[in-house]
XYZ file of C-alpha atoms in Angstrom:
620
model
C 45.975 -18.054 -2.719
C 47.485 -19.894 0.316
C 48.366 -17.853 3.457
C 50.406 -20.420 4.908
C 48.220 -20.922 7.945
C 48.424 -24.200 9.632
C 45.328 -26.404 9.472
C 43.379 -27.027 12.991
C 44.284 -30.119 14.750
C 40.633 -31.159 15.216
C 37.915 -30.180 12.331
C 34.194 -29.876 13.434
C 31.703 -29.757 10.654
C 29.309 -26.782 11.128
C 25.496 -27.798 11.437
C 23.135 -27.185 8.923
C 22.338 -23.097 9.420
C 24.440 -22.769 12.193
C 25.853 -19.263 13.064
C 29.617 -18.543 12.329
C 30.528 -17.727 15.796
C 28.698 -20.724 17.242
C 30.860 -23.088 15.022
C 33.820 -21.603 15.879
C 33.201 -21.517 19.691
C 32.060 -25.011 19.714
C 35.679 -26.035 17.812
C 37.364 -23.796 20.578
C 35.219 -26.003 23.092
C 36.657 -29.381 21.328
C 39.926 -28.056 21.332
C 39.973 -26.808 24.986
C 41.642 -23.662 23.884
C 40.880 -20.154 24.747
C 38.833 -18.578 21.883
C 41.276 -16.411 20.969
C 43.677 -19.288 19.608
C 41.050 -20.350 17.254
C 40.509 -16.627 15.873
C 44.205 -16.145 15.638
C 44.672 -19.703 13.754
C 41.875 -18.111 10.987
C 43.340 -14.414 11.041
C 40.404 -13.310 12.367
C 39.885 -10.252 14.817
C 37.939 -10.604 18.182
C 38.285 -7.054 19.001
C 36.883 -3.945 16.942
C 40.016 -1.491 17.239
C 37.436 1.076 16.600
C 35.484 0.395 19.648
C 36.165 0.387 23.259
C 33.987 -2.371 24.130
C 33.691 -5.917 22.780
C 31.260 -5.955 20.353
C 29.887 -8.851 17.803
C 32.557 -9.246 15.322
C 31.939 -7.960 12.036
C 32.703 -11.009 10.576
C 29.679 -12.847 11.985
C 27.607 -10.347 10.057
C 29.151 -10.317 6.809
C 32.796 -11.974 5.554
C 35.337 -10.354 3.574
C 36.784 -12.101 0.626
C 40.028 -12.412 2.301
C 38.143 -13.706 5.418
C 36.410 -16.481 3.576
C 39.720 -17.572 1.910
C 41.505 -17.956 5.075
C 38.920 -20.104 6.882
C 38.151 -22.169 3.901
C 42.299 -22.980 3.660
C 42.565 -23.682 7.492
C 39.196 -25.657 8.057
C 38.138 -27.114 4.362
C 34.836 -25.729 4.577
C 33.712 -24.508 1.183
C 33.157 -20.349 0.971
C 29.474 -20.556 0.157
C 28.839 -22.608 3.273
C 30.568 -19.951 5.445
C 28.788 -17.053 3.700
C 25.563 -18.677 4.602
C 26.619 -18.873 8.145
C 26.580 -14.928 8.463
C 23.745 -12.638 8.087
C 24.969 -11.821 4.471
C 22.183 -14.142 2.685
C 19.601 -12.079 4.363
C 20.907 -8.289 3.615
C 18.317 -6.667 1.846
C 15.784 -9.270 2.000
C 15.189 -10.161 6.252
C 18.107 -7.498 7.597
C 19.646 -4.520 6.232
C 23.578 -4.382 6.556
C 25.429 -1.305 6.423
C 28.058 -2.500 4.048
C 31.056 -0.057 5.211
C 30.923 -1.040 8.648
C 29.180 -4.807 8.306
C 26.806 -3.504 10.782
C 23.096 -4.317 11.149
C 20.901 -1.092 10.571
C 18.583 -1.618 13.411
C 16.247 0.832 12.067
C 15.403 -0.786 9.175
C 13.608 -4.221 8.691
C 13.312 -4.397 12.696
C 17.161 -5.035 13.264
C 17.949 -6.259 16.696
C 21.282 -6.913 18.712
C 22.330 -10.462 20.262
C 20.210 -13.496 19.688
C 16.901 -15.374 20.982
C 17.441 -18.924 21.457
C 15.422 -22.017 22.258
C 16.625 -23.936 25.723
C 15.656 -27.321 23.977
C 17.291 -26.934 20.928
C 20.650 -25.915 22.594
C 20.130 -29.054 24.393
C 19.755 -31.433 21.676
C 22.618 -29.785 19.518
C 24.907 -29.199 22.377
C 24.834 -25.382 22.476
C 24.752 -24.705 18.691
C 23.187 -21.543 17.553
C 21.238 -21.150 14.258
C 21.861 -18.027 12.541
C 18.501 -17.377 11.955
C 18.184 -17.030 15.742
C 19.757 -13.550 15.322
C 16.873 -12.053 12.855
C 14.210 -10.510 14.658
C 11.713 -12.622 12.370
C 12.385 -15.487 14.765
C 10.622 -15.582 17.889
C 9.259 -19.240 18.024
C 10.551 -22.832 17.999
C 8.202 -24.850 15.483
C 10.165 -28.014 16.481
C 9.272 -27.658 20.375
C 6.470 -25.429 20.246
C 7.781 -22.634 22.140
C 8.540 -19.085 22.174
C 12.410 -18.403 21.803
C 13.772 -16.742 24.940
C 15.033 -13.232 24.873
C 17.624 -13.080 27.775
C 19.649 -15.291 30.270
C 17.410 -15.770 33.459
C 20.295 -15.417 35.695
C 22.052 -12.502 34.323
C 18.908 -11.039 32.264
C 21.589 -10.159 29.563
C 20.862 -10.671 25.796
C 23.152 -13.724 24.755
C 25.610 -13.081 21.793
C 25.051 -9.229 22.241
C 28.801 -9.179 22.526
C 31.884 -11.263 21.459
C 33.086 -14.153 23.263
C 35.911 -13.208 25.878
C 39.088 -14.148 23.826
C 40.831 -15.498 26.843
C 38.030 -17.927 27.990
C 37.492 -21.435 26.797
C 33.621 -21.303 25.447
C 31.378 -23.604 27.130
C 28.438 -24.109 24.720
C 25.119 -23.667 26.000
C 26.126 -21.562 28.992
C 25.670 -17.463 29.009
C 29.112 -15.955 28.168
C 27.812 -12.475 29.469
C 29.326 -10.835 32.327
C 27.803 -11.527 35.679
C 25.908 -8.805 36.766
C 27.418 -6.191 39.505
C 30.861 -7.826 39.388
C 33.265 -5.070 38.773
C 35.409 -3.636 35.932
C 36.649 -7.419 34.767
C 33.582 -9.488 35.923
C 33.616 -13.255 35.494
C 31.362 -15.109 33.056
C 27.741 -15.883 34.100
C 27.813 -19.220 32.845
C 24.382 -20.040 33.647
C 22.907 -23.126 31.570
C 20.976 -21.604 28.991
C 19.064 -25.134 28.543
C 17.746 -24.660 31.963
C 16.015 -21.216 30.648
C 12.084 -21.227 31.175
C 10.219 -20.970 27.920
C 6.461 -20.178 26.995
C 4.573 -22.835 25.106
C 2.481 -22.083 22.326
C -0.093 -24.396 20.356
C 1.881 -26.505 17.755
C -1.245 -25.769 15.466
C -1.907 -22.105 16.776
C -1.457 -18.896 14.712
C 1.861 -18.042 16.390
C 3.278 -21.342 15.130
C 1.909 -20.926 11.596
C 3.135 -17.533 11.663
C 6.630 -19.001 12.290
C 6.809 -21.690 9.594
C 5.840 -18.982 7.058
C 8.647 -16.898 7.857
C 10.807 -19.974 8.353
C 9.982 -21.007 4.652
C 10.664 -17.591 3.660
C 14.029 -17.096 5.092
C 15.175 -20.556 3.481
C 15.191 -18.804 -0.086
C 15.290 -15.254 1.235
C 15.668 -13.842 -2.629
C 12.634 -15.348 -3.698
C 9.239 -13.523 -4.120
C 6.514 -14.018 -1.439
C 3.515 -15.174 -3.578
C 0.565 -13.875 -1.372
C -2.670 -13.024 -3.257
C -2.798 -9.370 -2.067
C 0.669 -8.692 -3.999
C -0.682 -10.038 -7.231
C 0.220 -12.500 -9.552
C 4.072 -11.717 -9.481
C 4.428 -11.657 -5.727
C 6.428 -9.577 -3.827
C 10.207 -9.268 -2.558
C 10.550 -10.590 1.024
C 11.904 -7.031 2.175
C 8.549 -5.468 0.957
C 6.537 -8.331 2.660
C 8.455 -7.879 5.990
C 8.491 -4.062 5.612
C 4.830 -4.391 5.569
C 4.780 -6.536 8.582
C 6.663 -3.871 10.590
C 4.463 -1.126 9.609
C 1.438 -2.987 10.681
C 2.946 -4.687 13.684
C 3.847 -1.115 15.009
C 0.225 -0.062 14.820
C -0.571 -3.274 16.540
C 1.789 -2.635 19.316
C 0.888 0.986 19.510
C -2.840 0.778 19.131
C -4.468 -2.922 19.827
C -6.189 -3.478 22.914
C -6.038 -6.852 24.914
C -9.154 -8.025 23.388
C -8.228 -7.215 20.150
C -5.592 -9.954 20.424
C -7.250 -12.545 22.060
C -7.789 -14.825 19.370
C -4.053 -14.810 18.187
C -2.352 -15.961 21.614
C -2.825 -17.992 24.691
C -3.292 -15.851 27.956
C 0.253 -16.406 29.260
C 1.493 -15.226 25.834
C -0.710 -12.212 25.892
C 0.342 -11.398 29.778
C 3.855 -10.948 28.366
C 2.688 -8.790 25.466
C 0.946 -6.222 28.041
C 3.763 -6.135 30.458
C 6.342 -5.636 27.728
C 3.979 -2.997 25.967
C 3.440 -0.946 29.362
C 7.246 -0.938 29.891
C 9.104 -1.593 26.212
C 12.264 0.074 26.994
C 14.710 -2.112 28.385
C 16.543 -1.859 31.658
C 18.867 0.594 32.252
C 17.751 2.628 29.132
C 19.135 6.575 29.106
C 15.517 7.424 28.037
C 13.325 8.954 30.600
C 9.992 7.488 30.929
C 8.164 10.646 29.918
C 10.304 10.590 26.761
C 8.828 7.551 25.506
C 6.615 8.112 22.404
C 3.735 6.196 20.476
C 5.849 4.968 17.373
C 8.760 3.412 19.270
C 8.514 0.372 17.866
C 8.848 1.974 14.091
C 12.489 2.378 15.154
C 13.119 -0.618 17.011
C 12.450 -4.487 17.088
C 10.364 -5.453 19.955
C 12.506 -6.633 22.912
C 10.216 -9.441 23.729
C 9.533 -12.603 21.603
C 5.764 -12.797 22.578
C 5.167 -8.982 21.436
C 7.104 -9.799 18.057
C 5.031 -13.082 17.903
C 1.534 -11.484 18.379
C 2.478 -8.339 16.165
C 3.660 -10.333 13.324
C 0.907 -12.867 13.559
C -1.827 -9.935 13.548
C -0.009 -8.278 10.378
C -0.052 -11.563 8.618
C -3.800 -11.686 9.129
C -3.953 -8.793 7.233
C -1.267 -9.464 4.730
C -2.728 -12.582 3.786
C -5.814 -11.620 2.747
C -7.222 -12.805 -0.998
C -7.383 -9.555 -2.222
C -7.150 -5.445 -1.073
C -10.718 -5.612 -0.123
C -10.583 -8.461 2.019
C -7.248 -7.210 3.291
C -9.062 -3.662 4.539
C -11.720 -5.571 6.025
C -8.902 -7.416 7.961
C -7.367 -4.054 8.920
C -10.544 -1.913 9.915
C -10.187 -2.716 13.478
C -6.777 -1.595 13.536
C -7.404 1.644 11.545
C -10.447 2.185 13.796
C -8.330 1.962 16.862
C -5.705 4.425 15.599
C -8.862 6.996 14.934
C -10.046 6.296 18.592
C -6.511 7.044 19.767
C -7.151 10.675 18.523
C -5.029 10.360 15.662
C -6.070 12.614 12.596
C -6.365 9.841 9.902
C -6.359 10.641 6.263
C -5.570 8.271 3.374
C -2.121 9.085 3.007
C -1.148 8.749 6.651
C -2.477 5.619 8.036
C 0.960 4.382 8.823
C 3.865 5.483 10.923
C 5.559 8.827 9.321
C 8.478 7.934 7.087
C 7.751 4.289 6.765
C 7.293 2.813 3.023
C 4.985 0.387 2.543
C 3.722 -1.549 -0.573
C 1.264 -0.102 -2.703
C -1.318 -2.922 -2.013
C -1.233 -2.327 1.833
C -1.258 1.081 1.261
C -4.678 0.609 -0.790
C -6.018 -1.814 1.826
C -5.233 0.719 4.790
C -7.123 3.509 2.599
C -10.027 1.063 1.823
C -10.395 0.047 5.457
C -11.128 3.816 5.886
C -13.647 4.288 3.137
C -16.708 4.651 5.164
C -14.948 7.210 6.888
C -13.668 9.097 4.231
C -15.066 12.311 2.661
C -16.603 11.297 -0.974
C -13.952 13.428 -2.495
C -10.952 11.674 -1.087
C -12.602 8.425 -2.031
C -12.448 9.744 -5.522
C -9.045 10.973 -5.209
C -7.508 7.768 -4.017
C -9.996 5.542 -5.886
C -11.079 3.591 -3.268
C -14.055 2.103 -4.525
C -11.657 -0.059 -7.190
C -9.188 -0.599 -4.722
C -6.721 1.160 -6.482
C -3.075 0.854 -5.656
C -2.104 4.094 -7.519
C -1.769 6.998 -5.568
C -3.456 10.437 -6.755
C -1.632 12.298 -9.472
C -1.997 15.129 -11.792
C -4.361 14.159 -14.185
C -5.703 17.601 -15.442
C -5.557 16.596 -19.130
C -8.301 14.400 -18.409
C -10.232 17.661 -18.626
C -9.791 18.181 -22.493
C -11.539 14.738 -23.061
C -14.594 15.377 -20.807
C -17.483 17.344 -21.770
C -18.969 19.809 -19.442
C -22.035 17.798 -18.848
C -21.134 13.963 -18.624
C -22.247 12.078 -21.513
C -26.342 11.699 -21.604
C -26.122 7.987 -21.536
C -23.696 8.404 -18.409
C -25.527 11.014 -16.747
C -28.892 8.948 -17.007
C -27.106 5.986 -15.392
C -25.408 7.511 -12.579
C -27.498 10.685 -11.178
C -28.835 9.736 -7.766
C -32.405 9.841 -7.811
C -35.413 9.924 -5.458
C -37.654 7.331 -4.726
C -40.073 8.947 -7.162
C -37.594 8.968 -9.786
C -36.880 12.746 -9.860
C -32.982 13.347 -10.042
C -31.415 14.054 -6.453
C -29.464 17.134 -7.633
C -29.844 19.693 -10.362
C -26.921 20.078 -13.168
C -26.312 16.650 -12.304
C -24.415 16.080 -15.548
C -21.933 18.887 -14.902
C -21.464 17.772 -11.257
C -20.799 14.188 -12.566
C -18.226 15.417 -15.171
C -16.343 17.299 -12.458
C -16.445 14.244 -10.218
C -14.872 12.088 -13.078
C -12.061 14.744 -13.345
C -11.827 14.321 -9.683
C -10.965 10.769 -9.955
C -7.233 9.662 -8.929
C -6.581 13.931 -9.242
C -4.866 15.770 -6.953
C -6.130 19.116 -8.320
C -8.408 21.475 -6.102
C -12.202 21.155 -6.814
C -12.307 24.893 -7.664
C -9.579 24.275 -10.586
C -11.137 21.296 -11.543
C -14.559 23.357 -12.042
C -12.830 25.998 -14.100
C -11.255 23.235 -16.239
C -14.280 21.567 -17.249
C -15.893 24.944 -18.181
C -18.800 24.702 -16.017
C -20.452 27.426 -13.579
C -21.313 25.180 -10.796
C -19.364 25.975 -7.536
C -16.594 23.847 -5.626
C -19.396 23.692 -2.954
C -21.964 22.586 -5.132
C -19.758 19.533 -6.207
C -19.054 18.755 -2.680
C -22.812 18.752 -1.605
C -23.448 16.836 -4.747
C -21.082 14.229 -3.582
C -22.364 14.022 -0.376
C -25.690 13.300 -1.810
C -24.310 10.789 -3.677
C -22.663 8.848 -0.885
C -26.092 8.583 0.890
C -27.667 6.862 -2.206
C -27.960 2.887 -1.418
C -25.733 2.290 -4.554
C -23.178 5.001 -4.039
C -20.156 2.631 -4.422
C -21.107 1.501 -7.599
C -21.858 4.987 -8.996
C -18.516 6.405 -7.813
C -16.838 3.107 -8.991
C -18.310 3.673 -12.359
C -17.106 7.196 -12.714
C -13.611 6.148 -11.462
C -13.518 3.431 -14.399
C -14.792 5.861 -16.759
C -11.601 8.133 -15.779
C -9.449 5.184 -16.074
C -10.810 4.752 -19.461
C -10.038 8.208 -20.460
C -6.505 7.852 -19.369
C -5.843 4.729 -21.007
C -7.431 5.146 -24.211
C -7.714 8.862 -24.847
C -11.102 10.043 -26.741
C -11.496 11.178 -30.433
C -12.999 14.379 -29.231
C -10.895 17.580 -27.882
C -14.002 19.191 -25.772
C -11.514 21.831 -24.451
C -10.890 23.009 -28.034
C -14.531 22.799 -28.885
C -15.617 25.099 -25.800
C -12.943 27.649 -27.029
C -14.372 27.769 -30.441
C -18.070 27.523 -29.852
C -18.885 28.754 -26.556
C -19.402 32.398 -27.864
C -21.071 31.539 -30.870
C -24.631 32.976 -31.182
C -25.682 31.370 -34.417
C -24.888 27.866 -35.816
C -27.816 26.948 -38.371
C -29.305 28.960 -41.505
C -32.829 29.952 -40.038
C -34.301 29.710 -43.517
C -33.115 26.182 -44.352
C -34.201 24.985 -40.764
C -37.736 26.745 -41.300
C -38.118 25.419 -44.632
C -37.496 21.738 -43.277
C -39.917 22.140 -40.470
C -42.568 23.516 -42.993
C -41.998 19.976 -45.037
C -42.038 17.989 -41.968
C -44.416 19.175 -39.253
C -48.075 20.581 -39.621
C -47.132 23.357 -36.910
C -43.774 24.058 -37.781
C -41.705 26.491 -35.312
C -40.514 29.717 -37.252
C -37.682 29.916 -34.417
C -34.689 27.560 -34.920
C -33.602 28.192 -31.421
C -33.597 24.923 -30.328
C -31.604 23.735 -33.185
C -28.921 26.337 -32.079
C -28.986 24.777 -28.494
C -28.867 21.368 -30.017
C -25.697 22.029 -31.865
C -24.085 24.028 -29.143
C -24.654 21.048 -26.925
C -23.412 18.487 -29.115
C -20.570 20.312 -30.721
C -19.179 21.452 -27.115
C -20.391 18.676 -24.727
C -21.835 21.503 -22.555
C -25.557 22.276 -21.292
C -27.519 24.548 -23.392
C -27.731 26.989 -20.554
C -23.928 27.698 -20.764
C -24.403 29.042 -24.677
C -24.316 32.706 -26.022
C -27.376 34.369 -24.175
C -28.959 35.036 -27.570
C -29.539 31.112 -27.557
C -29.439 29.860 -24.173
C -32.574 28.958 -22.204
C -33.125 31.577 -19.060
C -36.269 30.014 -17.980
C -37.311 26.426 -16.295
C -40.136 26.560 -19.279
C -37.368 26.827 -21.922
C -35.247 24.030 -20.341
C -38.149 21.848 -20.241
C -38.973 22.665 -23.887
C -35.473 21.966 -25.173
C -35.373 18.784 -23.566
C -38.793 17.766 -25.356
C -37.259 18.791 -28.611
C -34.271 16.617 -27.765
C -36.543 13.715 -27.842
C -38.817 14.356 -30.592
C -36.170 15.294 -33.526
C -37.166 13.071 -36.704
C -34.762 11.960 -38.904
C -34.577 14.606 -41.731
C -34.051 17.093 -38.825
C -31.261 14.896 -37.391
C -29.775 14.663 -41.064
C -29.924 18.393 -41.243
C -28.317 19.176 -37.778
C -25.531 16.535 -38.167
C -24.692 17.804 -41.284
C -24.414 21.476 -40.034
C -22.426 20.054 -36.938
C -19.736 18.424 -39.721
C -19.792 21.520 -41.653
C -18.866 23.743 -38.680
C -16.134 21.169 -37.806
C -14.809 20.994 -41.049
C -14.670 24.758 -41.314
C -12.076 24.733 -38.493
C -10.090 21.503 -39.813
C -11.527 19.523 -36.933
C -11.301 15.447 -38.053
C -13.342 14.513 -34.704
C -16.785 12.629 -35.048
C -19.716 14.849 -34.000
C -20.363 13.075 -30.992
C -18.924 10.275 -29.195
C -19.692 8.247 -25.673
C -16.908 5.981 -24.059
C -18.266 2.051 -23.962
C -16.968 0.256 -20.898
C -16.849 -3.533 -21.051
C -19.581 -5.233 -19.766
C -17.187 -7.424 -17.292
C -16.188 -4.181 -15.611
C -19.936 -3.130 -15.094
C -21.012 -6.547 -13.729
C -22.652 -6.545 -10.563
C -23.033 -2.623 -10.596
C -26.423 -1.261 -9.348
C -27.152 1.511 -12.005
C -30.152 3.248 -12.887
C -30.170 2.199 -16.714
C -28.381 0.624 -19.311
C -26.689 2.736 -22.153
C -28.059 2.823 -25.456
C -26.406 3.712 -28.349
C -26.623 7.834 -28.803
C -29.967 9.075 -30.518
C -29.875 12.939 -31.287
């Protein structure tokens, strides 16, 4: 709908990527009129009525529908072009805009006030300002190979921090900030910003490459960033920049000059160190002793050199080929954090209250893997580069035997050089370890859930022994894969139900039938069916024989050894009777489950893993 506004006598086309206020100031300069005349012609306010001081107008951040329509009517510029001249296209991607106030939330995504600039670009364009210079993610000019300037060299103020004075005619390329120390109605600085010294950077160096990557992403901010770390689908730009900010905070707070040396020339690093020594702007009301180590968690770096180095260091981690590679790239950084005295746990390796992607979270956890307790490695599943946080997986206990399946116990039990197991009751300890994988439940509770009588101390000691094994990572990885397999596919046996039904049972087999079979098969038959009773208890419940009813449980080392020999010497006819008896007991309780079962993992999942033996099909 027409507003009846008159067209401007001179129309100046905006340059590609130019900021809206820059274009309007340039138009006022061409008309040689005060800036307020152009604003009035377009129906735009130059003063925020709710604020005493002149600030950057809200329409430079986000235009309303009426403002867009009015500007289009007067200038002929399409509404979509006008929208692209504000920060609105970057909202939710590279900057966070508070919609009610049309202000940048400076605590999210490293928002900032004002604008950096390239002196050479201002000279080339006659003083036109790209809107992307207003983003904290712009720190270098890849055309002139310099860092963007942060402040006017004469007044030391940040350009475009406030609105252009209403009654002054704009002078493109000159500083419009108030001259320092000049009273309540100060004159303008008017220093030629094209004369600002700029710090050169190598055209093919890491800083320039990082800025090129960001510039490419900013051309289509709604498109996912396809870096290998984030998987086939990529990640939204705001997630990548959130990760970048989190890592950049750690870099600025913990990196040493030696750590940063490969990233930038010496003069850039000198700027970074000066900034890190005094990151607060001049005149900041915060006292020096009130500064804290997480300052950059809340405010974007005020120096382009600090931003450039921090973002470049972050990109070296985020552009890794996978989580494991990213963990190696981040290890120096988390080592520096640990050396600073900050206690590091798998869940707090970033600044407090910072949300990062699951992929980066996994990489940071993996970077501490060698320093983590083995219980934490299992809980956070670091050996499979997991992006999944620990959760309650106690339901898995019903799918686990008290002693891990014999085939997997054989493969996963750490052994001495002589081949002897490095721990007693390894099958029970391995079952608890499998329940620990990805689980938040305390060890003592997990011990109870699996039905074992080992202590939580036994479990911790066993896992410590396990991590000293040369192939401990492969063993932990296999335990996690077994846990994931159970979570994803379940199991055909409810071991918890069987433990409840059969653990206190003192007899399983008809002694006369067993003795008669023994007489037919063996020249020296054993009249005592106790080993058969133990086998049936072990098979039905998944619990080691020593946990059976006292009438049949082996109580001495010799008895346990005799039972082991019995298991490996069962004849086919004996196996048939044992299986028939077990089947009959299950049927008596209406349990439609196989007598025995062992999970099988795909060969590809175990390729390259160093385990003790290859599992075979179960033999009684």
